Every structure is written in structure tokens, then in C-alpha cells.
PDB file of C-alpha atoms in Angstrom:
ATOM      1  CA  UNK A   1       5.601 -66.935  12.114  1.00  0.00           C
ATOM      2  CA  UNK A   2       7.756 -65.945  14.960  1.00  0.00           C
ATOM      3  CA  UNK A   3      10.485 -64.722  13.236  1.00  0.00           C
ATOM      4  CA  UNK A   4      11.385 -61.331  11.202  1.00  0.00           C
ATOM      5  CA  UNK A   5      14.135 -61.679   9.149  1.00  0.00           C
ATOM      6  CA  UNK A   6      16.210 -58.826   7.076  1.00  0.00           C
ATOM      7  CA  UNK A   7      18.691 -59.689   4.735  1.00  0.00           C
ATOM      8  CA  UNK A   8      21.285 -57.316   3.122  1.00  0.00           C
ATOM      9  CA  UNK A   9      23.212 -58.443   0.099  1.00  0.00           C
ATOM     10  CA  UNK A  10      26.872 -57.321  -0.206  1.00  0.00           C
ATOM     11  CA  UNK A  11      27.734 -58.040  -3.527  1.00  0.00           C
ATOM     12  CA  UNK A  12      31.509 -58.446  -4.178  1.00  0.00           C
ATOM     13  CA  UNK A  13      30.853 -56.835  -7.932  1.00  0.00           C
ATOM     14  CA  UNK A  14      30.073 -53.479  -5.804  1.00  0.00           C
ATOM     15  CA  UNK A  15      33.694 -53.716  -4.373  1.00  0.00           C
ATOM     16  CA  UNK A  16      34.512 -50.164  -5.761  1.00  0.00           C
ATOM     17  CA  UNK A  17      31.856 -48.875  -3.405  1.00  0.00           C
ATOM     18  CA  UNK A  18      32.917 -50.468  -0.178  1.00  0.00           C
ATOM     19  CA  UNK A  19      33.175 -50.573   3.020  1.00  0.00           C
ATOM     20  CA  UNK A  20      29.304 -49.836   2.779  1.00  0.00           C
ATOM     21  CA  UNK A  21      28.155 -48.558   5.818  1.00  0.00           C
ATOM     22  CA  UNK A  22      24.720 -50.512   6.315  1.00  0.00           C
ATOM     23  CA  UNK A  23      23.403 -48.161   9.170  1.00  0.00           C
ATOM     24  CA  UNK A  24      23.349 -45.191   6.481  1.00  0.00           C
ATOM     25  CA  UNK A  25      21.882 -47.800   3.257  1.00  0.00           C
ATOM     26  CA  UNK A  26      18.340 -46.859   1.993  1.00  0.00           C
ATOM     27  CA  UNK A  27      16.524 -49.382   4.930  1.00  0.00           C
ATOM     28  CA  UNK A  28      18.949 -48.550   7.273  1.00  0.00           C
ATOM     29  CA  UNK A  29      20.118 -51.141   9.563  1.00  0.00           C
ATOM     30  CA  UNK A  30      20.366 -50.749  13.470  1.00  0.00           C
ATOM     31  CA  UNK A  31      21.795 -53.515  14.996  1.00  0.00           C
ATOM     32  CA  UNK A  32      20.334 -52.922  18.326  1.00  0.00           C
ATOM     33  CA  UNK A  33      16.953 -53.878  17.210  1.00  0.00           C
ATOM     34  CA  UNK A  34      18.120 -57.639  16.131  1.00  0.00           C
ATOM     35  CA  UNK A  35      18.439 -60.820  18.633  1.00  0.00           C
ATOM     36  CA  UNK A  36      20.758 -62.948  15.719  1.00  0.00           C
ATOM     37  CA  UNK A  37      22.661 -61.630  13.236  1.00  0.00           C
ATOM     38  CA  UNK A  38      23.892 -64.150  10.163  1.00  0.00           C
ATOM     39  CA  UNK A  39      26.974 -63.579   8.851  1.00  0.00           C
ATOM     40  CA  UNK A  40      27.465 -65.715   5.755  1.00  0.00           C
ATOM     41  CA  UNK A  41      30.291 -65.445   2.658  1.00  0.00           C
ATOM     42  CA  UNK A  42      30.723 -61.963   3.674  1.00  0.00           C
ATOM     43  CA  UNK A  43      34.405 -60.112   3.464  1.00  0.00           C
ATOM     44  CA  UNK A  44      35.159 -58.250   6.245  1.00  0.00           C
ATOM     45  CA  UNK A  45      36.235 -55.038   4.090  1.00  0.00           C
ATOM     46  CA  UNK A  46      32.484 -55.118   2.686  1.00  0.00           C
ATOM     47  CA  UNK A  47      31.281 -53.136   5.650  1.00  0.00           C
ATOM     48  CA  UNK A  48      32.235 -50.450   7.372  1.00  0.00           C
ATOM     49  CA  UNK A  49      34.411 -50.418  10.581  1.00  0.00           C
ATOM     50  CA  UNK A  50      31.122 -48.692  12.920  1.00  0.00           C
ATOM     51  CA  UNK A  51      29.134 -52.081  11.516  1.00  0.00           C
ATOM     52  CA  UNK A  52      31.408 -54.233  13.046  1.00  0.00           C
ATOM     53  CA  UNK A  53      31.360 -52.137  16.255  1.00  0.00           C
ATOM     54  CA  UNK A  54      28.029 -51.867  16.286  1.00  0.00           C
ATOM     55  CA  UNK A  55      27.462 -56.056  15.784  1.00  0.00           C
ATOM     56  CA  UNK A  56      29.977 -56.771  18.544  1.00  0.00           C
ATOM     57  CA  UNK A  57      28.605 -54.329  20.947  1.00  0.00           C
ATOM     58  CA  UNK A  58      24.977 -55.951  19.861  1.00  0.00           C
ATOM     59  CA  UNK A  59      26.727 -59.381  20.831  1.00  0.00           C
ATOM     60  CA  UNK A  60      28.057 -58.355  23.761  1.00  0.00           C
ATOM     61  CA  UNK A  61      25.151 -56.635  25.447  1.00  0.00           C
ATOM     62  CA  UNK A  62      22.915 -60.581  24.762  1.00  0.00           C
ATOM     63  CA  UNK A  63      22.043 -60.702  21.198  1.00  0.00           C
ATOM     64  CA  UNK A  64      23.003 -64.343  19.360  1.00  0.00           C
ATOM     65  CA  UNK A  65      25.262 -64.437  15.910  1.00  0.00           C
ATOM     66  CA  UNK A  66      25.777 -66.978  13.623  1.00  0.00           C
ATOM     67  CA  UNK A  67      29.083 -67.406  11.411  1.00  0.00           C
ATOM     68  CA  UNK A  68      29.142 -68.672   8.522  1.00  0.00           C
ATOM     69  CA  UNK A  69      31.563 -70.552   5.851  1.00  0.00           C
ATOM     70  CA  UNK A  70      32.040 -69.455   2.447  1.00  0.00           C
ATOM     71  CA  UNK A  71      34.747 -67.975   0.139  1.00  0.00           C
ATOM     72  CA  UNK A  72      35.584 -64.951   2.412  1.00  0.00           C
ATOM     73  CA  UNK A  73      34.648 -66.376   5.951  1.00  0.00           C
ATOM     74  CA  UNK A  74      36.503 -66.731   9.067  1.00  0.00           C
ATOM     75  CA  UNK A  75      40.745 -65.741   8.040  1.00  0.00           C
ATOM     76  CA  UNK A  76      39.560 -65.985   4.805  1.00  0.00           C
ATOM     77  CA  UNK A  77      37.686 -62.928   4.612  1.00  0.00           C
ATOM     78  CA  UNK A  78      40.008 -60.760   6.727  1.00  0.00           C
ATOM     79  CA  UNK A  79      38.230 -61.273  10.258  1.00  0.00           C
ATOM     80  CA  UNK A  80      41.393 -61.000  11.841  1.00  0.00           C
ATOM     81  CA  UNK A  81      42.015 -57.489  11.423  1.00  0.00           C
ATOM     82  CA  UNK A  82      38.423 -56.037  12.813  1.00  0.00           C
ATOM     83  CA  UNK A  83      37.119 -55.223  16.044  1.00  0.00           C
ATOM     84  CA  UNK A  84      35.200 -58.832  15.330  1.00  0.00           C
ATOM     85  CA  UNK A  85      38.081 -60.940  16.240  1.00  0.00           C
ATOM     86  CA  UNK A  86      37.193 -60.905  20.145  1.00  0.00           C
ATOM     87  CA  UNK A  87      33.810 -62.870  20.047  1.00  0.00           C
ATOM     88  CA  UNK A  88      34.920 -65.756  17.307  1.00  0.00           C
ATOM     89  CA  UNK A  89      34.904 -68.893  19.015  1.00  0.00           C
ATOM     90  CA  UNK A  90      38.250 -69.951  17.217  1.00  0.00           C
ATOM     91  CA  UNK A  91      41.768 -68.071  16.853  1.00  0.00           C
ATOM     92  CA  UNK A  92      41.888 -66.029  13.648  1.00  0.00           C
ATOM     93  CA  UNK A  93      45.373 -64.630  12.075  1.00  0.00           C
ATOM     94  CA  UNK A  94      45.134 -60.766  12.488  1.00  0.00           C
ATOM     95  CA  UNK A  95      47.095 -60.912   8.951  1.00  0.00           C
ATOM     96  CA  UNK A  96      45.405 -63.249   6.271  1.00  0.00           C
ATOM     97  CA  UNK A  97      42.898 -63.021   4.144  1.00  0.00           C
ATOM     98  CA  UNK A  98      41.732 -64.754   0.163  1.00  0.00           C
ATOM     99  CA  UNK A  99      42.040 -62.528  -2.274  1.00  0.00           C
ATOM    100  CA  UNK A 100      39.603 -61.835  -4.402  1.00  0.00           C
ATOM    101  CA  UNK A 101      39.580 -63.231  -7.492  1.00  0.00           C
ATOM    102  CA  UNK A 102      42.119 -65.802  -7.102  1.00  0.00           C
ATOM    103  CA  UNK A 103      41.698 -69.901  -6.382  1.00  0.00           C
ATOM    104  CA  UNK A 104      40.454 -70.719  -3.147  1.00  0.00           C
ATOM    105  CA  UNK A 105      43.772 -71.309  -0.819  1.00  0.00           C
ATOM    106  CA  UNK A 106      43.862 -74.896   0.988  1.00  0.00           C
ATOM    107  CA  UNK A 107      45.179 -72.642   4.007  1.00  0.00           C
ATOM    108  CA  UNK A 108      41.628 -71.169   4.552  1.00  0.00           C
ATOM    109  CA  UNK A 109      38.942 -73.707   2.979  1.00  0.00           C
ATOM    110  CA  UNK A 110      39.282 -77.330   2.124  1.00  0.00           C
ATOM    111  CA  UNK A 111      39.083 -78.529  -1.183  1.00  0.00           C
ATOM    112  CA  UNK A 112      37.653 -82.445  -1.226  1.00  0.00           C
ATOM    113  CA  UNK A 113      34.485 -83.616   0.477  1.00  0.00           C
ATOM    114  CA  UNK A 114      33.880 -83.750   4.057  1.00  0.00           C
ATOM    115  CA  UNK A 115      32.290 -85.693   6.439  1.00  0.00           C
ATOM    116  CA  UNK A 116      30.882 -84.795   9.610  1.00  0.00           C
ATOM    117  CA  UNK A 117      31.241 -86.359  12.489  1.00  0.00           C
ATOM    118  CA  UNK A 118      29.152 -85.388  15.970  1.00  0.00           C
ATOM    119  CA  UNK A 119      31.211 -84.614  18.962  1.00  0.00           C
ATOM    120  CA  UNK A 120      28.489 -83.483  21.363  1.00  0.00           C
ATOM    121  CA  UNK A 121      24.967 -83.876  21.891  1.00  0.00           C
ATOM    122  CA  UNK A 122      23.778 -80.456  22.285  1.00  0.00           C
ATOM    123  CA  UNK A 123      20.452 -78.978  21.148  1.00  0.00           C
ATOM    124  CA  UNK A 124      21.745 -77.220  17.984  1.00  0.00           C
ATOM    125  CA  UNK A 125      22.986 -81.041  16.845  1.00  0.00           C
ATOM    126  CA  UNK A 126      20.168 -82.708  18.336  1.00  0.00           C
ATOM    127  CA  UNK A 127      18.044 -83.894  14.996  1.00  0.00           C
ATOM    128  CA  UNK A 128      16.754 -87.454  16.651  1.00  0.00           C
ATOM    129  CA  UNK A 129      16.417 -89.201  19.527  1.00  0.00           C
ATOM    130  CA  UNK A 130      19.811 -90.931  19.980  1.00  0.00           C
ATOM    131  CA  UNK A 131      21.088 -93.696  17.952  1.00  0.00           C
ATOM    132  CA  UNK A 132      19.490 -91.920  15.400  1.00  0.00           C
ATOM    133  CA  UNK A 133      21.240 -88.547  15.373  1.00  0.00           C
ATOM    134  CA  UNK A 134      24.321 -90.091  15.219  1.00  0.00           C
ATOM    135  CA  UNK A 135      23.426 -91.994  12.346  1.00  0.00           C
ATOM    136  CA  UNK A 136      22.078 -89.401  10.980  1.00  0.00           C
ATOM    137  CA  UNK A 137      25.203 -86.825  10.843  1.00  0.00           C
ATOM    138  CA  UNK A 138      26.953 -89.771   9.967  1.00  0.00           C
ATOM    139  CA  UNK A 139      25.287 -90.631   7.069  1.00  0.00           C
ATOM    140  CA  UNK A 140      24.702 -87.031   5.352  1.00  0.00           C
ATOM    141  CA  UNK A 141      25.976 -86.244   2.670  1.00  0.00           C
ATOM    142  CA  UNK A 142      29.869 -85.061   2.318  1.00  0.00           C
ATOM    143  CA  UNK A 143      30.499 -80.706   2.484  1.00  0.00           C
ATOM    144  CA  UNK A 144      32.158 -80.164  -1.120  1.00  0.00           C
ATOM    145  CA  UNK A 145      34.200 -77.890   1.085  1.00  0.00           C
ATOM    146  CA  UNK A 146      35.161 -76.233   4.678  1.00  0.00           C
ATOM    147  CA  UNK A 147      36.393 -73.419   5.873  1.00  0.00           C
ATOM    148  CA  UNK A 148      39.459 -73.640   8.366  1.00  0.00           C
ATOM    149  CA  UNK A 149      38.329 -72.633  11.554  1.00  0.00           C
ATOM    150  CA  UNK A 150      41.849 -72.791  13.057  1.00  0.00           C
ATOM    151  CA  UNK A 151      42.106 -73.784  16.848  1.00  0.00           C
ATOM    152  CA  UNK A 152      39.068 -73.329  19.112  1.00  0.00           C
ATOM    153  CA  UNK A 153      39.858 -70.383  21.794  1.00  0.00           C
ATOM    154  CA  UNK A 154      40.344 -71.641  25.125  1.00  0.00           C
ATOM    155  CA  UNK A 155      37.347 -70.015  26.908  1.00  0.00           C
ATOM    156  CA  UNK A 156      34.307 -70.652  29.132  1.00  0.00           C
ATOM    157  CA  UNK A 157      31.560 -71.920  26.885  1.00  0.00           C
ATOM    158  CA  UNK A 158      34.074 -72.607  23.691  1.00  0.00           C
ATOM    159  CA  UNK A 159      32.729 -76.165  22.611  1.00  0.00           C
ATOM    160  CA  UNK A 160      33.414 -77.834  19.398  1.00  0.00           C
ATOM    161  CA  UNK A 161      29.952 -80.045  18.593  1.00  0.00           C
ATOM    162  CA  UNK A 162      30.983 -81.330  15.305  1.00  0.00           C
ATOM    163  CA  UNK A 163      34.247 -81.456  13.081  1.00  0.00           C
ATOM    164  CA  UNK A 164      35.401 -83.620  10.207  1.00  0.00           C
ATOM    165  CA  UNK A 165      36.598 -86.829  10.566  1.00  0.00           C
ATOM    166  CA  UNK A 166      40.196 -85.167  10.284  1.00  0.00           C
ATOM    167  CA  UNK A 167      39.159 -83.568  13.597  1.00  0.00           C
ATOM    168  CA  UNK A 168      38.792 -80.269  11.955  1.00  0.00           C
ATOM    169  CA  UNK A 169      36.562 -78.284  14.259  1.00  0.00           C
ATOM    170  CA  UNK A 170      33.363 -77.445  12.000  1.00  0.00           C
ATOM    171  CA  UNK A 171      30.694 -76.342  14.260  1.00  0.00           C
ATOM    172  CA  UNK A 172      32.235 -74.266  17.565  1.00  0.00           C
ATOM    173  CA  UNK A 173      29.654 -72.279  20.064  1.00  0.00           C
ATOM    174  CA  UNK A 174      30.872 -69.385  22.117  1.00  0.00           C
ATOM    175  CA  UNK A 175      29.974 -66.607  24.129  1.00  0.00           C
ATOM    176  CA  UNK A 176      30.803 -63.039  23.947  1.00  0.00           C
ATOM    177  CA  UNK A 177      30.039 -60.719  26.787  1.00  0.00           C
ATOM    178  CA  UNK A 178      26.178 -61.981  27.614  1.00  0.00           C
ATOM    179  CA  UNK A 179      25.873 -62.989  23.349  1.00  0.00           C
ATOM    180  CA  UNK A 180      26.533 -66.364  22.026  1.00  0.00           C
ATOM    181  CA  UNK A 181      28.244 -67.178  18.813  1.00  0.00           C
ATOM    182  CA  UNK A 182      28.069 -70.273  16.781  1.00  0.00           C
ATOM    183  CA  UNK A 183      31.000 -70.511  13.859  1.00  0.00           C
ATOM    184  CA  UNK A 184      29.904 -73.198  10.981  1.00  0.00           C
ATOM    185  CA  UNK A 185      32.478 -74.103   8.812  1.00  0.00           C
ATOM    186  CA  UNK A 186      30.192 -75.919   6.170  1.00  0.00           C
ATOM    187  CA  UNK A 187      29.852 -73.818   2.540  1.00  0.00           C
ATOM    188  CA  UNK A 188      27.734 -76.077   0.702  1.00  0.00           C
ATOM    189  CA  UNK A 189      24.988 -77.414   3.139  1.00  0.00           C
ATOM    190  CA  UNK A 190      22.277 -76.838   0.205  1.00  0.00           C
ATOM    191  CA  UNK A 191      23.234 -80.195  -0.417  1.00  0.00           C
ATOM    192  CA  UNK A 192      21.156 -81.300   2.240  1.00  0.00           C
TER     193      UNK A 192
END
């Protein structure tokens, strides 16, 4: 009950009609007015290039964002090449993105099942009292698939709390201007 959530679907069969400029759609969306935004399986060419200023400044003056996997996450939707690239947690490539259309590339997303493995006890991975959170990240079931995060930035509050068992970071928290950011690499959590 304490929470208001919005959603807006981008849907990729709109392409033709991006970047969509969600401060000007029918229920307008002002970014000032949220304390988290969710990013999830969303291309950065879906949205227009004042949205992304708009969520950074938001970020930047104490709101909270969370970054999620997903066909055209992270490099793999383009991330590199907006005004978003400063306040991910991890290094992007200001060049690469996964076309659409096409099979998903091993260089941004893995393609086999992945375990996770807990790195740090932190309240965002805290699901037990200890041995028991261990156990239990240890024992959930496998991700079909990951995004590649790529190498966490080294900056105050830049903390990897879980990765695969390849040491693949997975979940990274960060902090942009007074905002934190939390990048999850895991596609395919409605497993769990």
C-alpha cells in the first residue's frame, strides 16, 4: 500500500514510431515526480533523447533506478551512446548494440543457465538470516540467460553483490550524483 507504480510499455512492434517521447504520451510522464524508475528490456532508441536527460537528471538530484536485463539491456540495447552511460554501475561500449531481429549475440547475453553465487551480504541480497541466505542463492534455480554487464566502474559505492559462478558480475549497485543505481543482469527471474 505504500507504493504507486506507473508502467509504460514500449513495444518494439511500434519501432516505426520511435524515439517516443514519454513526457508528451497521453498520461504524460514527469520524471521529477518518481523516487525509482525501472528500466527493464527496453532499447535505448525507444525513447527520446530529453527522457534520458530527464531520468539522469532525476538520478542525479536523489531519486533510485533499477536496470534491468533483457534482449536490449545494458550494450545490448545501445546504452552506450546516451546521456545514460554516466550513472551505470559497469563500463558500457559507446558503439554496440543487438539488433533487432537477429539471434541474441553471446557478446551481450549468455546463452546456457546460470547460477548465482552471493558476493556480499547487503540488504538488497539479504533473504535469511545467514547460513540460510547463502543457501538459499545457492540453491535457486539457474537464469536461462544473462546479460553481460562488462567490468564494474571503478567508483565510490560501485559494489558487485552477486555474479555467476564464472565471476560474471550480475547484480552491481552504484551511485549517481545523490541517486543510486542497481544493474541486474538476470532476464528470466520469473523462474523463481
Amino acid at each position: 500500500k505504500d507504493f504507486v507504480v506507473d508502467y509504460a510499455w514500449v513495444q518494439e512492434k511500434d519501432r516505426k514510431n520511435w524515439p517516443k517521447d514519454l513526457s508528451k504520451a497521453p498520461d504524460g510522464i514527469d520524471f521529477s515526480r518518481y523516487d525509482v524508475i525501472i528500466l527493464g528490456d527496453l532499447d535505448a532508441s525507444a525513447i527520446a533523447s530529453a527522457n534520458h536527460a530527464a531520468i539522469r537528471q532525476r538520478i542525479a538530484s536523489g531519486a533510485g533506478i533499477l536496470l534491468l536485463g533483457g534482449y536490449h539491456s545494458f550494450d545490448a540495447g545501445g546504452y552506450g551512446r546516451t546521456k545514460l552511460i554516466d550513472l551505470f554501475p559497469v563500463e558500457l561500449s559507446k558503439g554496440r548494440s543487438q539488433p533487432f531481429d537477429s539471434p541474441i549475440d553471446p557478446a551481450f547475453q549468455t546463452v546456457q543457465p546460470t547460477r548465482i553465487k552471493l558476493l556480499v551480504q547487503h540488504p538488497i541480497t539479504t533473504l535469511a538470516p545467514e547460513p540460510e541466505n547463502t543457501r538459499i542463492w545457492r540453491e535457486l534455480t539457474p537464469l536461462l540467460s544473462i546479460n553481460r554487464l562488462g567490468k564494474p566502474r571503478v567508483e565510490p559505492g560501485v559494489q558487485v553483490l552477486l555474479a555467476s559462478e564464472n565471476n560474471e558480475p550480475i547484480l552491481v549497485t552504484g551511485e549517481f550524483g545523490t541517486g543510486r543505481v542497481l544493474a541486474f543482469a538476470g532476464d528470466s527471474t520469473y523462474q523463481w
